[in-house]
Amino acid sequence: LFITHAYGLSTEVWCCPINMIKFSRTVVGMLAIVCAMVFASCEKDEKELKAPEYEEYSARYEVTTPSSGIQSVEFTSAGNYIILEDNGYRGDEEGNKVSGKKARFIQAVSRLQNTRAYSNIIEGSYTIDADGNYVLDGFGKIKVVQKGGNVYSLVVIYPDGSEKTLEAAKKTQYPDSVMTNNLCRTWDAKKVQLYCKIDKYKFDETVDVRDYPNLVKKFVKWVSSIGDFEDGDIDEGDVEIDLLPQQVIFSKAGTYMVKYLNNSLAISTWAWKNQDEGILRYSWNYDDMDDYDEAGIVRVAFKGDGMLITESLLDDYDGDDDEDDDYYGDFRMDLTWHFVQ
């Protein structure tokens, strides 16, 4: 899932006239991060939002100094810093794919420790001092010096006064556009919406994020009421409140990060598939945007000052072509997460 696959709701649904379609998908862990276009009733609002406070300071630097212990240093437009150490990773807790589960947009990864280091990913907030240096809360300062072209030096000044200089290359960022500028900031998870349509039957409920476990139970009860099931056909799984997302951060360097209520963290990458339509591709495999198990598609939309992200719970369904409708017929299942600034 785009947000997480920490929870699992597995259903097998048989309903006429679509009794040739067997639905068995992970349902619960999906978080839609940028879309309000799942349902035709959602309006698309392309008003450009106010730029975040540190927009001009946002950048990601790929460290080139051998044996430095650091892969990259990133500063987001919303005032977050992300330092990925050499043995840091994106993915599950061991850095591997999760067997038998397709990753979605929101996916819990490593635990937050007292040092705010997530399995060798260090994250926190920053400000800018009078000299233009980055002041990293709980870490120290970083002075960025351009040496020519795309080559930079990062002078790390630790709280004890010691220094380390890293050579780095600045990663190319996505160019300014209304959609990119609106997306790349910090978003707080507010509500979650589960929509399912099977022939003439429809389920459509929106609740506060913390009420998501009850939403799943209500959905399971609804599915049971419209189909002929045997024991074991529907399993709502274990939905833990503290594994639900509380915040999502996007950067123009292609990074997105998810923070959870239990202080765990997930970090991976994103790219536009069709910016005009708000279709975004994500991957937990940082080196492969087309990895079937670790990548997927969501739809992003903005309404007022909020953001909606929708992901289909049907594998490979994005509503972007007629083949989707030919295959799934009158059957849809989407999860939309509502975000506010």
Coordinates of N, CA, C and O in Angstrom, one line a residue, residues 211-296:
D211 N -10.4 6.1 13.9 CA -11.6 5.2 13.9 C -11.5 4.2 12.8 O -12.5 3.5 12.5
Y212 N -10.4 4.1 12.1 CA -10.2 3.2 11.0 C -10.5 1.7 11.3 O -11.2 1.0 10.6
P213 N -10.1 1.2 12.5 CA -10.4 -0.2 12.8 C -11.9 -0.5 12.8 O -12.3 -1.5 12.4
N214 N -12.7 0.5 13.3 CA -14.1 0.3 13.4 C -14.7 0.3 12.0 O -15.7 -0.4 11.7
L215 N -14.1 1.1 11.1 CA -14.6 1.2 9.7 C -14.4 -0.2 9.0 O -15.2 -0.6 8.3
V216 N -13.2 -0.8 9.3 CA -13.0 -2.1 8.7 C -14.0 -3.1 9.2 O -14.5 -3.9 8.4
K217 N -14.3 -3.1 10.5 CA -15.3 -4.1 11.0 C -16.7 -3.8 10.4 O -17.4 -4.8 10.1
K218 N -17.0 -2.6 10.2 CA -18.3 -2.2 9.5 C -18.3 -2.7 8.1 O -19.3 -3.2 7.6
F219 N -17.2 -2.6 7.4 CA -17.1 -3.0 6.0 C -17.3 -4.5 5.9 O -18.0 -5.1 5.1
V220 N -16.6 -5.3 6.8 CA -16.7 -6.7 6.8 C -18.1 -7.2 7.1 O -18.6 -8.1 6.4
K221 N -18.8 -6.5 8.0 CA -20.2 -6.8 8.2 C -21.1 -6.6 7.0 O -22.0 -7.4 6.7
W222 N -20.8 -5.5 6.3 CA -21.5 -5.2 5.1 C -21.3 -6.2 4.0 O -22.2 -6.7 3.3
V223 N -20.0 -6.6 3.8 CA -19.7 -7.6 2.8 C -20.5 -8.9 3.1 O -21.0 -9.6 2.2
S224 N -20.5 -9.3 4.4 CA -21.1 -10.5 4.8 C -22.6 -10.5 4.5 O -23.2 -11.5 4.2
S225 N -23.2 -9.3 4.5 CA -24.6 -9.2 4.4 C -25.1 -9.3 2.9 O -26.3 -9.5 2.7
I226 N -24.2 -9.1 2.0 CA -24.6 -9.2 0.5 C -24.1 -10.4 -0.2 O -24.4 -10.5 -1.4
G227 N -23.4 -11.3 0.5 CA -22.8 -12.4 -0.2 C -23.1 -13.7 0.5 O -23.5 -13.7 1.7
D228 N -22.8 -14.8 -0.1 CA -23.0 -16.1 0.5 C -21.6 -16.6 0.9 O -20.8 -17.0 0.1
F229 N -21.2 -16.5 2.2 CA -19.9 -16.8 2.6 C -19.9 -18.0 3.6 O -20.9 -18.3 4.3
E230 N -18.8 -18.7 3.7 CA -18.5 -19.7 4.6 C -17.5 -19.2 5.7 O -16.9 -18.2 5.5
D231 N -17.4 -19.9 6.8 CA -16.5 -19.5 7.8 C -15.1 -19.4 7.2 O -14.6 -20.3 6.5
G232 N -14.4 -18.3 7.5 CA -13.0 -18.2 7.1 C -12.9 -17.4 5.8 O -11.8 -17.0 5.4
D233 N -14.0 -17.2 5.1 CA -14.0 -16.4 3.8 C -13.5 -15.0 4.0 O -12.9 -14.4 3.2
I234 N -14.0 -14.4 5.2 CA -13.6 -13.0 5.4 C -12.9 -12.9 6.7 O -13.3 -13.4 7.8
D235 N -11.7 -12.3 6.7 CA -10.9 -12.1 7.9 C -10.5 -10.6 7.9 O -9.8 -10.1 7.1
E236 N -11.0 -9.9 9.0 CA -10.7 -8.5 9.1 C -9.3 -8.2 9.5 O -8.8 -7.1 9.4
G237 N -8.6 -9.2 10.0 CA -7.2 -9.0 10.4 C -7.0 -8.2 11.6 O -8.0 -7.9 12.3
D238 N -5.8 -7.8 12.0 CA -5.6 -7.1 13.2 C -5.2 -5.6 12.8 O -4.2 -5.4 12.1
V239 N -6.1 -4.7 13.1 CA -5.8 -3.3 12.8 C -5.5 -2.6 14.1 O -6.3 -2.4 14.9
E240 N -4.2 -2.2 14.2 CA -3.8 -1.5 15.4 C -3.8 0.0 15.2 O -3.2 0.5 14.2
I241 N -4.4 0.7 16.1 CA -4.5 2.2 16.0 C -3.1 2.8 15.9 O -2.9 3.7 15.1
D242 N -2.2 2.3 16.6 CA -0.9 3.0 16.6 C -0.1 2.8 15.3 O 1.0 3.4 15.1
L243 N -0.6 1.9 14.5 CA 0.1 1.7 13.2 C -0.6 2.5 12.1 O -0.2 2.4 10.9
L244 N -1.5 3.4 12.4 CA -2.1 4.2 11.5 C -1.2 5.5 11.2 O -0.5 5.9 12.1
P245 N -1.3 6.1 10.0 CA -0.4 7.2 9.7 C -0.9 8.5 10.4 O -2.1 8.7 10.6
Q246 N 0.0 9.3 10.8 CA -0.3 10.6 11.3 C 0.2 11.8 10.4 O -0.4 12.9 10.5
Q247 N 1.2 11.5 9.6 CA 1.8 12.6 8.8 C 2.5 12.0 7.6 O 3.1 10.9 7.6
V248 N 2.4 12.7 6.5 CA 3.1 12.3 5.2 C 3.8 13.6 4.7 O 3.3 14.7 4.7
I249 N 5.1 13.4 4.3 CA 5.9 14.5 3.7 C 6.4 14.1 2.3 O 6.9 13.0 2.1
F250 N 6.2 15.0 1.4 CA 6.7 14.8 0.0 C 7.8 15.9 -0.2 O 7.7 17.0 0.3
S251 N 8.8 15.5 -1.1 CA 9.8 16.4 -1.5 C 9.9 16.5 -3.0 O 9.6 15.5 -3.7
K252 N 10.4 17.5 -3.5 CA 10.6 17.7 -5.0 C 11.8 16.8 -5.5 O 11.9 16.7 -6.7
A253 N 12.5 16.2 -4.6 CA 13.6 15.3 -5.0 C 13.1 13.9 -5.2 O 13.9 13.0 -5.5
G254 N 11.8 13.7 -5.0 CA 11.2 12.4 -5.2 C 11.1 11.5 -4.0 O 10.9 10.3 -4.1
T255 N 11.3 12.1 -2.8 CA 11.2 11.4 -1.6 C 9.8 11.6 -1.0 O 9.2 12.6 -1.1
Y256 N 9.2 10.5 -0.4 CA 8.1 10.7 0.5 C 8.3 9.9 1.7 O 8.9 8.8 1.7
M257 N 7.8 10.4 2.8 CA 8.0 9.8 4.1 C 6.7 9.8 4.9 O 5.9 10.8 4.8
V258 N 6.5 8.7 5.6 CA 5.2 8.5 6.4 C 5.6 8.3 7.8 O 6.5 7.5 8.2
K259 N 4.9 9.1 8.7 CA 5.1 8.9 10.1 C 3.8 8.3 10.7 O 2.7 8.7 10.3
Y260 N 4.0 7.4 11.7 CA 2.8 6.7 12.2 C 2.6 7.1 13.7 O 3.4 7.7 14.3
L261 N 1.4 6.7 14.2 CA 1.0 7.1 15.5 C 1.9 6.4 16.6 O 2.0 6.9 17.7
N262 N 2.6 5.3 16.2 CA 3.4 4.6 17.1 C 4.9 5.1 17.0 O 5.8 4.4 17.5
N263 N 5.1 6.2 16.3 CA 6.5 6.7 16.1 C 7.3 5.9 15.2 O 8.6 6.0 15.3
S264 N 6.7 5.0 14.4 CA 7.5 4.4 13.4 C 7.5 5.2 12.1 O 6.8 6.2 12.0
L265 N 8.3 4.8 11.1 CA 8.6 5.7 10.0 C 8.7 4.8 8.7 O 9.3 3.7 8.8
A266 N 8.3 5.3 7.6 CA 8.5 4.7 6.3 C 9.0 5.8 5.3 O 8.5 6.9 5.4
I267 N 9.9 5.4 4.5 CA 10.5 6.4 3.6 C 10.8 5.7 2.2 O 11.3 4.6 2.2
S268 N 10.4 6.3 1.1 CA 10.6 5.8 -0.2 C 10.5 6.8 -1.2 O 10.9 8.0 -1.0
T269 N 10.1 6.5 -2.5 CA 10.2 7.4 -3.6 C 8.9 7.5 -4.4 O 8.1 6.6 -4.4
W270 N 8.8 8.6 -5.1 CA 7.6 8.8 -5.9 C 7.9 9.5 -7.3 O 9.0 10.1 -7.4
A271 N 7.0 9.4 -8.2 CA 7.2 10.1 -9.5 C 5.8 10.3 -10.2 O 4.9 9.5 -9.9
W272 N 5.7 11.3 -11.0 CA 4.4 11.5 -11.7 C 4.3 10.5 -12.8 O 5.3 10.3 -13.6
K273 N 3.2 9.8 -12.9 CA 2.9 9.0 -14.1 C 2.1 9.9 -15.1 O 2.4 9.8 -16.3
N274 N 1.2 10.6 -14.6 CA 0.4 11.6 -15.5 C 0.0 12.8 -14.6 O -1.0 12.7 -13.9
Q275 N 0.9 13.8 -14.6 CA 0.7 14.9 -13.7 C -0.6 15.6 -14.0 O -1.3 16.0 -13.0
D276 N -1.0 15.8 -15.3 CA -2.3 16.5 -15.6 C -3.5 15.8 -15.0 O -4.4 16.5 -14.6
E277 N -3.4 14.5 -14.9 CA -4.5 13.7 -14.3 C -4.3 13.4 -12.8 O -5.2 12.8 -12.2
G278 N -3.2 13.9 -12.2 CA -3.0 13.6 -10.8 C -2.7 12.2 -10.5 O -2.9 11.7 -9.4
I279 N -2.1 11.4 -11.5 CA -1.7 10.0 -11.3 C -0.3 9.9 -10.9 O 0.6 10.4 -11.6
L280 N 0.0 9.4 -9.7 CA 1.3 9.3 -9.2 C 1.7 7.9 -9.0 O 1.0 7.0 -8.5
R281 N 3.0 7.6 -9.3 CA 3.6 6.2 -9.1 C 4.5 6.3 -7.9 O 5.3 7.2 -7.8
Y282 N 4.5 5.3 -7.1 CA 5.4 5.2 -5.9 C 6.0 3.8 -6.0 O 5.6 2.9 -6.6
S283 N 7.1 3.7 -5.2 CA 7.8 2.4 -5.1 C 8.6 2.4 -3.8 O 9.3 3.3 -3.4
W284 N 8.5 1.2 -3.1 CA 9.3 1.0 -1.9 C 10.6 0.4 -2.3 O 11.5 0.3 -1.5
N285 N 10.8 0.0 -3.5 CA 12.1 -0.4 -4.1 C 12.7 0.8 -4.8 O 12.3 1.2 -5.9
Y286 N 13.6 1.4 -4.1 CA 14.1 2.8 -4.5 C 14.8 2.7 -5.9 O 14.8 3.7 -6.6
D287 N 15.2 1.5 -6.3 CA 15.9 1.4 -7.6 C 15.0 1.0 -8.7 O 15.5 0.8 -9.8
D288 N 13.8 0.7 -8.5 CA 12.9 0.2 -9.5 C 11.5 0.7 -9.3 O 10.7 0.2 -8.5
M289 N 11.1 1.6 -10.1 CA 9.7 2.2 -10.0 C 8.7 1.2 -10.6 O 7.5 1.5 -10.4
D290 N 9.1 0.2 -11.3 CA 8.1 -0.8 -11.9 C 8.1 -2.1 -11.2 O 7.6 -3.1 -11.8
D291 N 8.7 -2.2 -10.0 CA 8.7 -3.5 -9.3 C 7.2 -3.8 -8.9 O 6.6 -3.0 -8.1
Y292 N 6.7 -4.9 -9.4 CA 5.2 -5.1 -9.2 C 4.9 -5.2 -7.7 O 3.9 -4.7 -7.3
D293 N 5.7 -5.9 -6.9 CA 5.4 -6.2 -5.5 C 5.6 -4.9 -4.7 O 5.0 -4.8 -3.6
E294 N 6.5 -4.0 -5.1 CA 6.9 -2.9 -4.2 C 6.4 -1.5 -4.8 O 6.6 -0.5 -4.1
A295 N 5.8 -1.5 -5.9 CA 5.3 -0.3 -6.5 C 3.8 -0.3 -6.8 O 3.2 -1.3 -6.7
G296 N 3.3 0.9 -7.0 CA 1.9 1.0 -7.3 C 1.5 2.4 -7.8 O 2.4 3.3 -8.0

